[in-house]
Coordinates of C-alpha atoms in Angstrom, one line a residue:
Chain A
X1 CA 0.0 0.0 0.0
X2 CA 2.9 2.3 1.2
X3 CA 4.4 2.0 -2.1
X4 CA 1.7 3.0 -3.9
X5 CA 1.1 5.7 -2.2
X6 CA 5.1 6.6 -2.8
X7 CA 4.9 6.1 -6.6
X8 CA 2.0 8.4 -6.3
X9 CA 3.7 10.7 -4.4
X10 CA 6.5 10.6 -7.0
X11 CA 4.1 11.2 -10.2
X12 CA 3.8 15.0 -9.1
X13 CA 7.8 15.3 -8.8
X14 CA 7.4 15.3 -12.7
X15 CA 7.0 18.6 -13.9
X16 CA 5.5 17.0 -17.7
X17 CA 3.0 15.0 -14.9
X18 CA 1.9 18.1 -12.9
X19 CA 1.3 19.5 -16.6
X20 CA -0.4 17.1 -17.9
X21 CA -2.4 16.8 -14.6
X22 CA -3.7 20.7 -14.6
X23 CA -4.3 20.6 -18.4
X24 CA -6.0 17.4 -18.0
X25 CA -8.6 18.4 -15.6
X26 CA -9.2 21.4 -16.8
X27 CA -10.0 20.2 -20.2
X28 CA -12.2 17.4 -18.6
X29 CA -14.1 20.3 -16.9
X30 CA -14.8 22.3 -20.2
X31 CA -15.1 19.3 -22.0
X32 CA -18.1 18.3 -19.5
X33 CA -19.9 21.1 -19.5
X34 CA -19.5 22.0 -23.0
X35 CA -20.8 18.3 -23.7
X36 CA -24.0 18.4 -21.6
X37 CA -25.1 20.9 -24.4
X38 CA -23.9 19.6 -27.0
X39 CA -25.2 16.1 -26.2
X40 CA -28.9 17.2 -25.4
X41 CA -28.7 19.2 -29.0
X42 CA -28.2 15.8 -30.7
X43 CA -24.6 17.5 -31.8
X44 CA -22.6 14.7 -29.8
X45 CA -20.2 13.5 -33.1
X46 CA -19.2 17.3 -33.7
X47 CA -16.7 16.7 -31.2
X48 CA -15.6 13.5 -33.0
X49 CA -15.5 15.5 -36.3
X50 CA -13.6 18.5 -34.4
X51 CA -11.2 16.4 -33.0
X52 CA -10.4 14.4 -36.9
X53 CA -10.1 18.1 -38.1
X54 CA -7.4 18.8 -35.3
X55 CA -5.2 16.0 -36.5
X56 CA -5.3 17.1 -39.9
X57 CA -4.3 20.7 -39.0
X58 CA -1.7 19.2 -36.4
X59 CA 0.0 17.4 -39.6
X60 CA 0.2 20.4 -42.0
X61 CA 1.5 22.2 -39.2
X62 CA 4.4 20.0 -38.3
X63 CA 4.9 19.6 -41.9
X64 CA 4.9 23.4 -42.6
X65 CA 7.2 23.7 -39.2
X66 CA 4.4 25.8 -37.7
X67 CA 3.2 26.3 -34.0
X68 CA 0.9 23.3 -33.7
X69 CA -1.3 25.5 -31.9
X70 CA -1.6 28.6 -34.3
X71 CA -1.9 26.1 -36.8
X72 CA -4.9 24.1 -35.4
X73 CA -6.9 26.4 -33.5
X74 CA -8.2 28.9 -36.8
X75 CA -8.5 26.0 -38.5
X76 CA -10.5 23.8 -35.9
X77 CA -13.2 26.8 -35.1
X78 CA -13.6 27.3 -38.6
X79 CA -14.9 23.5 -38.7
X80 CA -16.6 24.0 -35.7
X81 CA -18.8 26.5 -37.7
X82 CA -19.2 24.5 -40.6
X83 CA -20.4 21.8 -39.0
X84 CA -22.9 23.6 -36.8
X85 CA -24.1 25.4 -39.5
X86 CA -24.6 22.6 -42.2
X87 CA -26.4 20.9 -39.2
X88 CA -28.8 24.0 -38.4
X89 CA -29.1 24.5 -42.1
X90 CA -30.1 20.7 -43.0
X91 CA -27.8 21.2 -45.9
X92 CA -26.0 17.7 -45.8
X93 CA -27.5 15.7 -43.0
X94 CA -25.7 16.2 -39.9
X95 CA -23.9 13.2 -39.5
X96 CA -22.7 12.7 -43.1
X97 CA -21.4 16.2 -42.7
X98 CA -19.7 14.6 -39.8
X99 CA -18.2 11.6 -41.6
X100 CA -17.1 13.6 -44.5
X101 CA -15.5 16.6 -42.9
X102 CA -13.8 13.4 -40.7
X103 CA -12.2 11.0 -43.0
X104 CA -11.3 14.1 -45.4
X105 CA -9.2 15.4 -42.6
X106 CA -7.7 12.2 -41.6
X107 CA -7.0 11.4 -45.2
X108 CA -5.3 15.2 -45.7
X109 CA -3.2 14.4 -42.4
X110 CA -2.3 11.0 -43.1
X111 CA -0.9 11.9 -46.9
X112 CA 0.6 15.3 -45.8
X113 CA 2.6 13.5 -43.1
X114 CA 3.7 10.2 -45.7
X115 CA 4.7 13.0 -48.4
X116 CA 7.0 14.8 -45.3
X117 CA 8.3 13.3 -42.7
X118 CA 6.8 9.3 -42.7
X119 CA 4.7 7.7 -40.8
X120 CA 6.6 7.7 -37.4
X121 CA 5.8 8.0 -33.8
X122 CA 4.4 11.1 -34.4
X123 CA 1.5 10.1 -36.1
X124 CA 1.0 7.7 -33.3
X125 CA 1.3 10.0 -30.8
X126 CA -1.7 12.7 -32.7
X127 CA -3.6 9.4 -32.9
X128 CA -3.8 7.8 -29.6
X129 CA -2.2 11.1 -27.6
X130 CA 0.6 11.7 -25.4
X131 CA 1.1 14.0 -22.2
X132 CA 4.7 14.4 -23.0
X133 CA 3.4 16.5 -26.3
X134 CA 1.8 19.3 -23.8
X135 CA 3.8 23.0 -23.8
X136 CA 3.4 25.4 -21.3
X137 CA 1.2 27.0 -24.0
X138 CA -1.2 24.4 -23.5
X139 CA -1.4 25.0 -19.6
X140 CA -2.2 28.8 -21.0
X141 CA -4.5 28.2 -23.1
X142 CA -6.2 25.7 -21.0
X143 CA -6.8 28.2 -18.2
X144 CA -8.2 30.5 -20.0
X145 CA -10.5 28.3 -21.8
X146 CA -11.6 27.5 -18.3
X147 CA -12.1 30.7 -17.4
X148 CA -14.2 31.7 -20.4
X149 CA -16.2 28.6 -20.0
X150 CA -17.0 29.2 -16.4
X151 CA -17.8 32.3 -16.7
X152 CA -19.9 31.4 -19.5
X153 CA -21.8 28.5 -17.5
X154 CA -22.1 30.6 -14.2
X155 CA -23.0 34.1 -15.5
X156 CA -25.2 32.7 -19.1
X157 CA -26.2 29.1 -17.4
X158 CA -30.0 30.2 -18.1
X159 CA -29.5 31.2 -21.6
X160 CA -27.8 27.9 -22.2
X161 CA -30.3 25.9 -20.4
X162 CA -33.2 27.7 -22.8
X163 CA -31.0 27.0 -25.8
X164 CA -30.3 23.1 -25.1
X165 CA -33.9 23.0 -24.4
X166 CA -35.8 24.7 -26.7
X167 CA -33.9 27.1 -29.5
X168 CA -37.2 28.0 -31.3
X169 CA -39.0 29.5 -27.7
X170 CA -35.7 31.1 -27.1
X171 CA -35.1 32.9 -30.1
X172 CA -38.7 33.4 -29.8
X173 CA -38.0 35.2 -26.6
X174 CA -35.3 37.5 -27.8
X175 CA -32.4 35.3 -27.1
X176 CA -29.7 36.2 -29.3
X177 CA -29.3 32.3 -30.0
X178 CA -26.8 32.6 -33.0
X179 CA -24.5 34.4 -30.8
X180 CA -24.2 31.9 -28.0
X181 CA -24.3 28.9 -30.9
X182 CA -21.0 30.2 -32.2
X183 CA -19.2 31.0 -28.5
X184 CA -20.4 27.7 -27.8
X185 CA -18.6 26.7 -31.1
X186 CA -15.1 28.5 -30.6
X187 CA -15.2 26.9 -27.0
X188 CA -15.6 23.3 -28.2
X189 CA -13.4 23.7 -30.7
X190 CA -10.9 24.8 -28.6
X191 CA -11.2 22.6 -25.5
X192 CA -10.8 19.8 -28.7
X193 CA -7.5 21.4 -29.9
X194 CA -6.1 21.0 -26.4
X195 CA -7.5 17.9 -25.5
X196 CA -6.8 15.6 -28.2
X197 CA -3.3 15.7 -28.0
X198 CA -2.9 14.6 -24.8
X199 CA -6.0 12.6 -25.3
X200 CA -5.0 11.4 -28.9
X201 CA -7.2 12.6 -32.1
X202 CA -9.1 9.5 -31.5
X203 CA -10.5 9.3 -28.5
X204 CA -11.0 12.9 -26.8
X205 CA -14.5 13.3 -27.9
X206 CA -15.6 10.2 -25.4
X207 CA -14.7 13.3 -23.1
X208 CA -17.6 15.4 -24.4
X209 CA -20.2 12.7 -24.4
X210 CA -19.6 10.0 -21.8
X211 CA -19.9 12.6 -18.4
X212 CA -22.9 13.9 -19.9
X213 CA -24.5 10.5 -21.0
X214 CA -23.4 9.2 -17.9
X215 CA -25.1 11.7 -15.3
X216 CA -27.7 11.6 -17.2
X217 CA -28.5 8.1 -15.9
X218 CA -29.2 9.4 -12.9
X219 CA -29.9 13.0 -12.7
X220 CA -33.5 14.2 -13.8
X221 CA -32.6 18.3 -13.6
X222 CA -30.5 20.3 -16.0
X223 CA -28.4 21.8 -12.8
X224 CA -28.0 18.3 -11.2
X225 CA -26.7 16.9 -15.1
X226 CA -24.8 19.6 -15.5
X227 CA -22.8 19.7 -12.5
X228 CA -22.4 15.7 -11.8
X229 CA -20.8 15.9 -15.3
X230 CA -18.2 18.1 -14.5
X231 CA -17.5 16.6 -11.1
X232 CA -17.9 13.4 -13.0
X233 CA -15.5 13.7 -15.9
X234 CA -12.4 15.3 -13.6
X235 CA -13.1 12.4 -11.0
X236 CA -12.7 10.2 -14.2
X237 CA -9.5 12.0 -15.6
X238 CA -7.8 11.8 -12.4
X239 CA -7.9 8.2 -11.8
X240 CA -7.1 7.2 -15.3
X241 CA -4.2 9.8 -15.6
X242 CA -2.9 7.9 -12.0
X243 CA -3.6 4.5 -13.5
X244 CA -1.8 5.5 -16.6
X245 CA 1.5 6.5 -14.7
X246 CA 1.2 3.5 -11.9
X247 CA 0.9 0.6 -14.7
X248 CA 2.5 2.6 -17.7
X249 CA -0.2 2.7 -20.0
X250 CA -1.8 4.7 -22.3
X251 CA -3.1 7.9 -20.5
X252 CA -6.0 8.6 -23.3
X253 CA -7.2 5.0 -23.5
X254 CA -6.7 4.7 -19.8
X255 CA -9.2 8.0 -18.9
X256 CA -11.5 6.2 -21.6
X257 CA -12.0 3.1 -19.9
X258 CA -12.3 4.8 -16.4
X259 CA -15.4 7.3 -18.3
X260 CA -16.9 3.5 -19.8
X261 CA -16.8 2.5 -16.7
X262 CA -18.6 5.0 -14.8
X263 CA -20.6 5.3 -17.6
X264 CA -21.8 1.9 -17.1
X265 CA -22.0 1.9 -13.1
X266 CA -24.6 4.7 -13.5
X267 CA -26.3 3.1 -16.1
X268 CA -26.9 -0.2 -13.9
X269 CA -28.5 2.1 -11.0
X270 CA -29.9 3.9 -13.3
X271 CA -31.9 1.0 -13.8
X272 CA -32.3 -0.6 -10.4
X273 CA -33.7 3.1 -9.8
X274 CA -36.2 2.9 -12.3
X275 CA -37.4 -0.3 -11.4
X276 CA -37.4 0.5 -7.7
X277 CA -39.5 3.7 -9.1
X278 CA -42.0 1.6 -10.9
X279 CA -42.6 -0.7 -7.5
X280 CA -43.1 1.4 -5.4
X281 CA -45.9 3.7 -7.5
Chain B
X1 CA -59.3 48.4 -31.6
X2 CA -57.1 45.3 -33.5
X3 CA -54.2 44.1 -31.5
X4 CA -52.8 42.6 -34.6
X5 CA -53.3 43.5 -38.5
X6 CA -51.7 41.7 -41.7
X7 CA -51.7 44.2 -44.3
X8 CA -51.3 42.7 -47.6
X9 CA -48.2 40.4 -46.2
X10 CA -46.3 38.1 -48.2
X11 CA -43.1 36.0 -46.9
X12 CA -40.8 34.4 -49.0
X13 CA -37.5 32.6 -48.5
X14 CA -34.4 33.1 -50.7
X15 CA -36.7 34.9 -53.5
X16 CA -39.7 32.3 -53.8
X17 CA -42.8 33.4 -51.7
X18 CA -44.3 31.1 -49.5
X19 CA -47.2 33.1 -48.6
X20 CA -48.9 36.6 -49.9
X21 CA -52.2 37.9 -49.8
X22 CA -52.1 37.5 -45.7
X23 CA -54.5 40.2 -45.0
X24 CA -56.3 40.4 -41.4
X25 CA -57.0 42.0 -38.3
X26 CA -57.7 40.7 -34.9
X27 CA -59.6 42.3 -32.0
X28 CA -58.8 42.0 -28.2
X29 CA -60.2 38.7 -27.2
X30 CA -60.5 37.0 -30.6
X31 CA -59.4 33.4 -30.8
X32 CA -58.1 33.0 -34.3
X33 CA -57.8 29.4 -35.8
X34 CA -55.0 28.9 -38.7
X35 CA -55.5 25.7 -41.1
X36 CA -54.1 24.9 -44.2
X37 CA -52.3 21.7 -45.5
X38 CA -48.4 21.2 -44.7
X39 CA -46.1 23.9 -46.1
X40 CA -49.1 26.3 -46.3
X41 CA -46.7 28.7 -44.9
X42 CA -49.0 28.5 -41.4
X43 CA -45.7 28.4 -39.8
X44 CA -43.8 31.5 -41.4
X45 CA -46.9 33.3 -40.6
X46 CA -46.7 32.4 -37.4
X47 CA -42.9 33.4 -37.1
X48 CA -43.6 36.9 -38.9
X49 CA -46.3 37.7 -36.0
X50 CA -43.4 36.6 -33.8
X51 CA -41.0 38.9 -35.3
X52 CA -38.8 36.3 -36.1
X53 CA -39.2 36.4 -40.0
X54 CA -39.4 39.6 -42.1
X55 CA -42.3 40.0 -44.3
X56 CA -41.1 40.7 -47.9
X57 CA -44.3 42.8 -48.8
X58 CA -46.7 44.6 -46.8
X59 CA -46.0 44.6 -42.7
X60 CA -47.5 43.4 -39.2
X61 CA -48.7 45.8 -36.8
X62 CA -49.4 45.4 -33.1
X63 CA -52.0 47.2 -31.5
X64 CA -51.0 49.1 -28.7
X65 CA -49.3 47.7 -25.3
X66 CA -48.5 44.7 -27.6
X67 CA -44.8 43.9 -27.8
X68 CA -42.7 41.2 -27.7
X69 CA -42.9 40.8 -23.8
X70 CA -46.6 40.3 -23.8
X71 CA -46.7 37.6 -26.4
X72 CA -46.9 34.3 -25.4
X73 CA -45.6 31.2 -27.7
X74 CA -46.2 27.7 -27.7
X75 CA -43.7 26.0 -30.4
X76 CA -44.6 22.7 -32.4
X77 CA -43.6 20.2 -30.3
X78 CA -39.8 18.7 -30.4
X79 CA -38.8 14.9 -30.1
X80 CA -35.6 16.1 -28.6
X81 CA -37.4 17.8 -25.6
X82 CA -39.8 14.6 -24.7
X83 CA -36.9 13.0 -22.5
X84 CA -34.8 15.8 -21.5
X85 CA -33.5 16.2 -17.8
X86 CA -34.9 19.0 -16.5
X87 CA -37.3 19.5 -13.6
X88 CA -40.9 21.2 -14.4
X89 CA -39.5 24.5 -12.5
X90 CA -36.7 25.1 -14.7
X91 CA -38.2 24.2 -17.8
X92 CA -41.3 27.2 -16.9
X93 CA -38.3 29.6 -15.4
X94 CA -37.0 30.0 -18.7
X95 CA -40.4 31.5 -19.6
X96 CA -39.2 34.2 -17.4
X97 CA -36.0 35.1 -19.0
X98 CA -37.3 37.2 -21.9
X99 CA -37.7 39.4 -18.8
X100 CA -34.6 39.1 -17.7
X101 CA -32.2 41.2 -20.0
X102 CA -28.7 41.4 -18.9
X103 CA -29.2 40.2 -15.5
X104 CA -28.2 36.6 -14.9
X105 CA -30.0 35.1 -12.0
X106 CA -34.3 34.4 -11.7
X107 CA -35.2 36.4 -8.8
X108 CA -37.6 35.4 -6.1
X109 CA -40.4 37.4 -7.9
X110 CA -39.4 35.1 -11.0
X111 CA -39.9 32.2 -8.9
X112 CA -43.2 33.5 -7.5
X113 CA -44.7 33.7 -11.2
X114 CA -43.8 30.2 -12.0
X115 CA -45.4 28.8 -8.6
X116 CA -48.8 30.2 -9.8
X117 CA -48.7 29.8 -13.3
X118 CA -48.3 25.8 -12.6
X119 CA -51.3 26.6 -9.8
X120 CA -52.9 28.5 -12.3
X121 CA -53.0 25.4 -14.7
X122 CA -53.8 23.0 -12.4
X123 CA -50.3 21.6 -12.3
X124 CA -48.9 22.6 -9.1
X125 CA -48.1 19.3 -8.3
X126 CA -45.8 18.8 -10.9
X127 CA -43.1 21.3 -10.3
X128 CA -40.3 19.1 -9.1
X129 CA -41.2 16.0 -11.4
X130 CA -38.4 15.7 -14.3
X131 CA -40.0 16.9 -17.6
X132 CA -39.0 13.9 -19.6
X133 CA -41.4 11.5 -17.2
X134 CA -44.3 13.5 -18.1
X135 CA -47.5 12.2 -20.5
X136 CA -48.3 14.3 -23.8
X137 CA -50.5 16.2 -22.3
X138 CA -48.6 17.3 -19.0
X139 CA -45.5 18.6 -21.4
X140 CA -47.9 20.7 -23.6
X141 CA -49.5 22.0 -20.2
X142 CA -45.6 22.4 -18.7
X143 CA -45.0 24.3 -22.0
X144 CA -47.9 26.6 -21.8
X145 CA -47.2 27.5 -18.4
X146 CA -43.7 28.6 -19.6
X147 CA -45.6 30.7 -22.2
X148 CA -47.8 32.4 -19.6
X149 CA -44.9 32.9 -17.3
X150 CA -43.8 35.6 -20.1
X151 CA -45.9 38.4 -19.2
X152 CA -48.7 36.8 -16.8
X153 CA -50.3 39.6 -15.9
X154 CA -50.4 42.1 -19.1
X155 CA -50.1 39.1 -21.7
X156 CA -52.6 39.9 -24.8
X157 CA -51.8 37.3 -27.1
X158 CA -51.0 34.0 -27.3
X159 CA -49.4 31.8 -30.2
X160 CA -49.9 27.8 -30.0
X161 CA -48.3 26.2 -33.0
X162 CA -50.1 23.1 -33.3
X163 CA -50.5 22.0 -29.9
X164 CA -52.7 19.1 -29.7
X165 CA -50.6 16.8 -31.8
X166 CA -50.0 13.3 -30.9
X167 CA -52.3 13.7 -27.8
X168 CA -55.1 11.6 -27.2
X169 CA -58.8 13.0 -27.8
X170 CA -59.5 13.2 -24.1
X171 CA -56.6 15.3 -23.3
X172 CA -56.9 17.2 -26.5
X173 CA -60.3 18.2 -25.0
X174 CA -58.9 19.0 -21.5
X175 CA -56.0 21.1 -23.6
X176 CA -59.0 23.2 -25.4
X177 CA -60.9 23.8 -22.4
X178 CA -57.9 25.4 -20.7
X179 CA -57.0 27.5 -23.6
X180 CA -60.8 28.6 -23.8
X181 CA -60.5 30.0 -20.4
X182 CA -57.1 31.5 -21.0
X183 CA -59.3 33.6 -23.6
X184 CA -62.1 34.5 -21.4
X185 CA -59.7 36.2 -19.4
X186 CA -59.0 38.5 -22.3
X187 CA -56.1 36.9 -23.8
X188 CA -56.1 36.8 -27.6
X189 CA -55.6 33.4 -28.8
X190 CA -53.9 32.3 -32.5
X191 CA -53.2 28.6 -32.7
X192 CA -52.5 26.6 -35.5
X193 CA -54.4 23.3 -36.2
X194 CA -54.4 20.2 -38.3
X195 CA -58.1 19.3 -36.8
X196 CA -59.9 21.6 -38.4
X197 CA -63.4 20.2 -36.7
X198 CA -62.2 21.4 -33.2
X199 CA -61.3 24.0 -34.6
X200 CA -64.6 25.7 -35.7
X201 CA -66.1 24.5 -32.4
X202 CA -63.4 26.9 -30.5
X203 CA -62.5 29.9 -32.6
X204 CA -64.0 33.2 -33.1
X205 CA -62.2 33.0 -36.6
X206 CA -60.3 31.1 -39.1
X207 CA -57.7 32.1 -41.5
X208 CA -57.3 29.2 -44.0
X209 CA -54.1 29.0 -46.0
X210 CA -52.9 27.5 -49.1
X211 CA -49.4 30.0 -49.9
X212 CA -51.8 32.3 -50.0
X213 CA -54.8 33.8 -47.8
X214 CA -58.0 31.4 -49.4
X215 CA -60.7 32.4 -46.5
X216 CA -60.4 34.7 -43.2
X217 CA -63.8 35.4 -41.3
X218 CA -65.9 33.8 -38.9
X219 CA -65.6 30.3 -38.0
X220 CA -69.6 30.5 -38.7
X221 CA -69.1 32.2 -41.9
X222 CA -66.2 29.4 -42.6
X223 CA -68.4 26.4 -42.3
X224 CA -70.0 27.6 -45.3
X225 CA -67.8 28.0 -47.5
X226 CA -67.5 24.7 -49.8
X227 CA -63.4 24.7 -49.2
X228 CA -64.3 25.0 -45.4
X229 CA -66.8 22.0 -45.6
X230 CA -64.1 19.8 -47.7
X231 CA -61.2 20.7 -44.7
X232 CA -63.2 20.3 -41.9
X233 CA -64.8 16.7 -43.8
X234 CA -61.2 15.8 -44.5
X235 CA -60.2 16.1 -40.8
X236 CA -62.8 14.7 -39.7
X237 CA -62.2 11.0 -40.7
X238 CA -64.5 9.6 -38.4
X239 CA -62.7 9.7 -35.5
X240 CA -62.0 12.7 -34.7
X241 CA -62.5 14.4 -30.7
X242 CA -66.6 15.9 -31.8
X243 CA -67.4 13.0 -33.4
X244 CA -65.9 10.5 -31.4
X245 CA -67.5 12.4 -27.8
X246 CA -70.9 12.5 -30.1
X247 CA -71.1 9.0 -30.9
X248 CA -70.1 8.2 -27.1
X249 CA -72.7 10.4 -25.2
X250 CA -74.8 8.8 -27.6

């Protein structure tokens, strides 16, 4: 037990750890309540799409030499857009857009990076992530996403709520509903390009949807979802993150499996509650 | 005096109209019934009275102490809404926030309003219940109480958009009787109907579209018309709520 609890010790002697750490949950807390939103809206795989886009962009850039970051981040919130528009619009069906706007960006990444450099670790390391990829400009960026999404969520958390639930009544109402769509938009984007490469390309957007889907299993108010799913997904990120370092694995897929299995804890009472429900009335 | 008027209004989207001719007024306590096959342009109509939509030709006017605030609006109903996790009192808050402006938080007035709105439509009881657990009809009530919460005291119109779909006729009926008394208390009523049979029963008026204004008068008037007898035929179909309550009671 004692050693345990010394190799924990030692994970925050790391400086790339202690990084990785404060990014980490800070992303997990965006990612959360950003995905409550999103999830409710039906606009769950834009974060899947988002994060696809990201790898692309993270390719060119390393191809072209670029910041990873000034590379990704116009180009990410550009998609964002796109995607939330072509979905409002019923232009292409949502989730073709998805799959299109996807693969295309995979398939610009994969070639740009072959024509350059070869397929090497780096490509692994977009795909799957790595927390040895995180700057301190990620620790910036991350804190002030944080800030702009909590203020967002403490100060506009009833505009939100009437958007998620019913966009017609509040636009209706003289919500200015384009306007928090797109801050909504740039803030998803961004939690994506911060996320994912820690996270990997692939698997960040379980961050957006499993703390949402999960409290949702047993939280019947808007407040109560919200706010279980941000307590949630940093509970979540902070095991896996420790499980990662204690049995060397892969911190993305390890945070993954620790959401799943949450996810499926709450579904299970979840159930028992509804059945208990039904009994009793 | 008219608290709405529809001078000569078409609407059209990208170039193409999708309605024209719109051309009626409505008087303080009128109870205006809107019927017309889908993509009659009911619904555009319905967001140019809510300012949401810009007529292309001719305007809307309000009469006077009508504004935004003191509308109320009932949208279609939303699959996406029939499960959500919300709690009755938060869903009927956000009625509230039109009032709002800048400031963030529902005050304890705000709260106030929504406790007797739900009292006010018999659903009192249902304030801390999640939203997603309710029947049909309990949403559509849940909903209108949100509407109400807008402006409960100086509210002078009210906009249902389709309402009674996919409820069941008993409920339906319950649904109508409420909104009946809702306009006996002075609050113009303009809903938008498939069941054109209710309908006639209800309104004060009908305004029957096809892109274009084909009839506006009295529901009396309407009945006689040989396009009125064909709609209200056609959604009959036998089973409809006045049929079905006739051939019950006998």
């Amino acid at each position: 037990m004692t050693e345990i609890y010394n190799e924990l010790l030692q994970m925050f002697t790391f400086t790339f750890m202690v990084r990785a750490l404060f990014v980490g949950l800070m992303v997990s807390l965006c990612s959360a309540l950003l995905g409550v939103s999103l999830v409710l809206k039906r606009y769950s795989m834009i974060g899947h799409g988002l994060s696809h886009v990201g790898f692309g962009a993270l390719a060119v850039a390393t191809a072209l030499n670029a910041a990873p970051l000034a590379v990704s981040i116009p180009v990410t919130i550009i998609a964002a857009f796109l995607l939330l528009r072509l979905s409002e619009r019923g232009l292409i069906k949502g989730d073709a857009a998805i799959a299109l706007i996807s693969a295309s960006s995979v398939a610009i990444g994969v070639f740009v990076i072959s024509v350059t450099t070869g397929m090497n670790t780096d490509v692994d390391n977009y795909l799957f992530g790595s927390i040895l990829a995180l700057s301190q400009d990620d620790l910036i960026l991350s804190v002030v996403l944080t800030a702009a999404v909590l203020v967002l969520f403490v100060f506009f958390y009833n505009k939100i709520f009437a958007i998620t639930f019913d966009e017609t009544f509040a636009r209706a109402t003289g919500t200015r509903v384009d306007i928090y769509n797109s801050v909504l938009a740039v803030l998803i984007a961004l939690t994506i390009v911060v996320g994912m490469r820690m996270m990997g390309a692939l698997l960040i957007s379980s961050l957006v949807i499993f703390p949402a889907l999960s409290s949702m299993h047993v939280c019947k108010r808007f407040k109560a979802v919200t706010v279980c799913a941000a307590v949630l997904s940093v509970i979540c990120f902070f095991i896996g993150l420790t499980v990662s370092f204690l049995f060397a694995t892969p911190t993305g897929a390890s945070v993954v499996l620790v959401n799943l299995l949450v996810f499926m804890i709450l579904y299970l009472i979840g159930l028992l509650r509804g059945h208990l429900h039904k009994s009793n009335g | 005096m008219s608290i709405v008027s529809c001078c000569d209004t078409a609407f059209s989207y990208e170039g193409s109209v999708v309605a024209h001719g719109l051309d009626f007024r409505l008087a303080e306590g009128d109870y205006l019934c809107i019927v017309g096959e889908n993509g009659s342009g009911k619904s555009t109509l319905i967001k140019g009275l809510l300012g949401l939509k810009q007529p292309s030709s001719g305007s809307i006017s309000y009469g006077e102490g009508v504004s935004a605030r003191s509308i109320g609006y009932l949208p279609q109903q939303n699959e996406l809404q029939r499960t959500f996790p919300a709690s009755v009192e938060e869903v009927v808050l956000s009625g509230r926030l039109a009032n709002r402006g800048a400031r963030p938080f529902y005050s304890a007035l705000d709260r106030r309003i929504v406790d007797e709105t739900l009292i006010r439509l018999g659903i009192g009881d249902l304030k801390r219940y999640s939203f997603g657990q309710l029947s049909g009809g309990q949403q559509q009530r849940v909903l209108l109480a949100r509407a109400l919460c807008t402006a409960p005291d100086t509210m002078k119109l009210l906009i249902l958009d389709e309402p009674m779909s996919g409820l069941d006729p008993l409920i339906k009926q319950e649904l109508y009787s409420l909104i009946e008394s809702l306009n006996k208390q002075g609050i113009t009523i303009i809903v938008v109907t498939h069941d054109v049979q209710t309908a006639i029963t209800y309104a004060t008026h009908i305004l029957h579209l096809e892109q274009r204004q084909v009839f506006f008068g009295s529901a009396h008037e309407f009945q006689h018309t040989k396009a009125g007898q064909e709609l209200i035929r056609d959604s009959c179909g036998g089973h409809c709520l006045v049929c079905g309550l006739a051939a019950q009671h006998g």
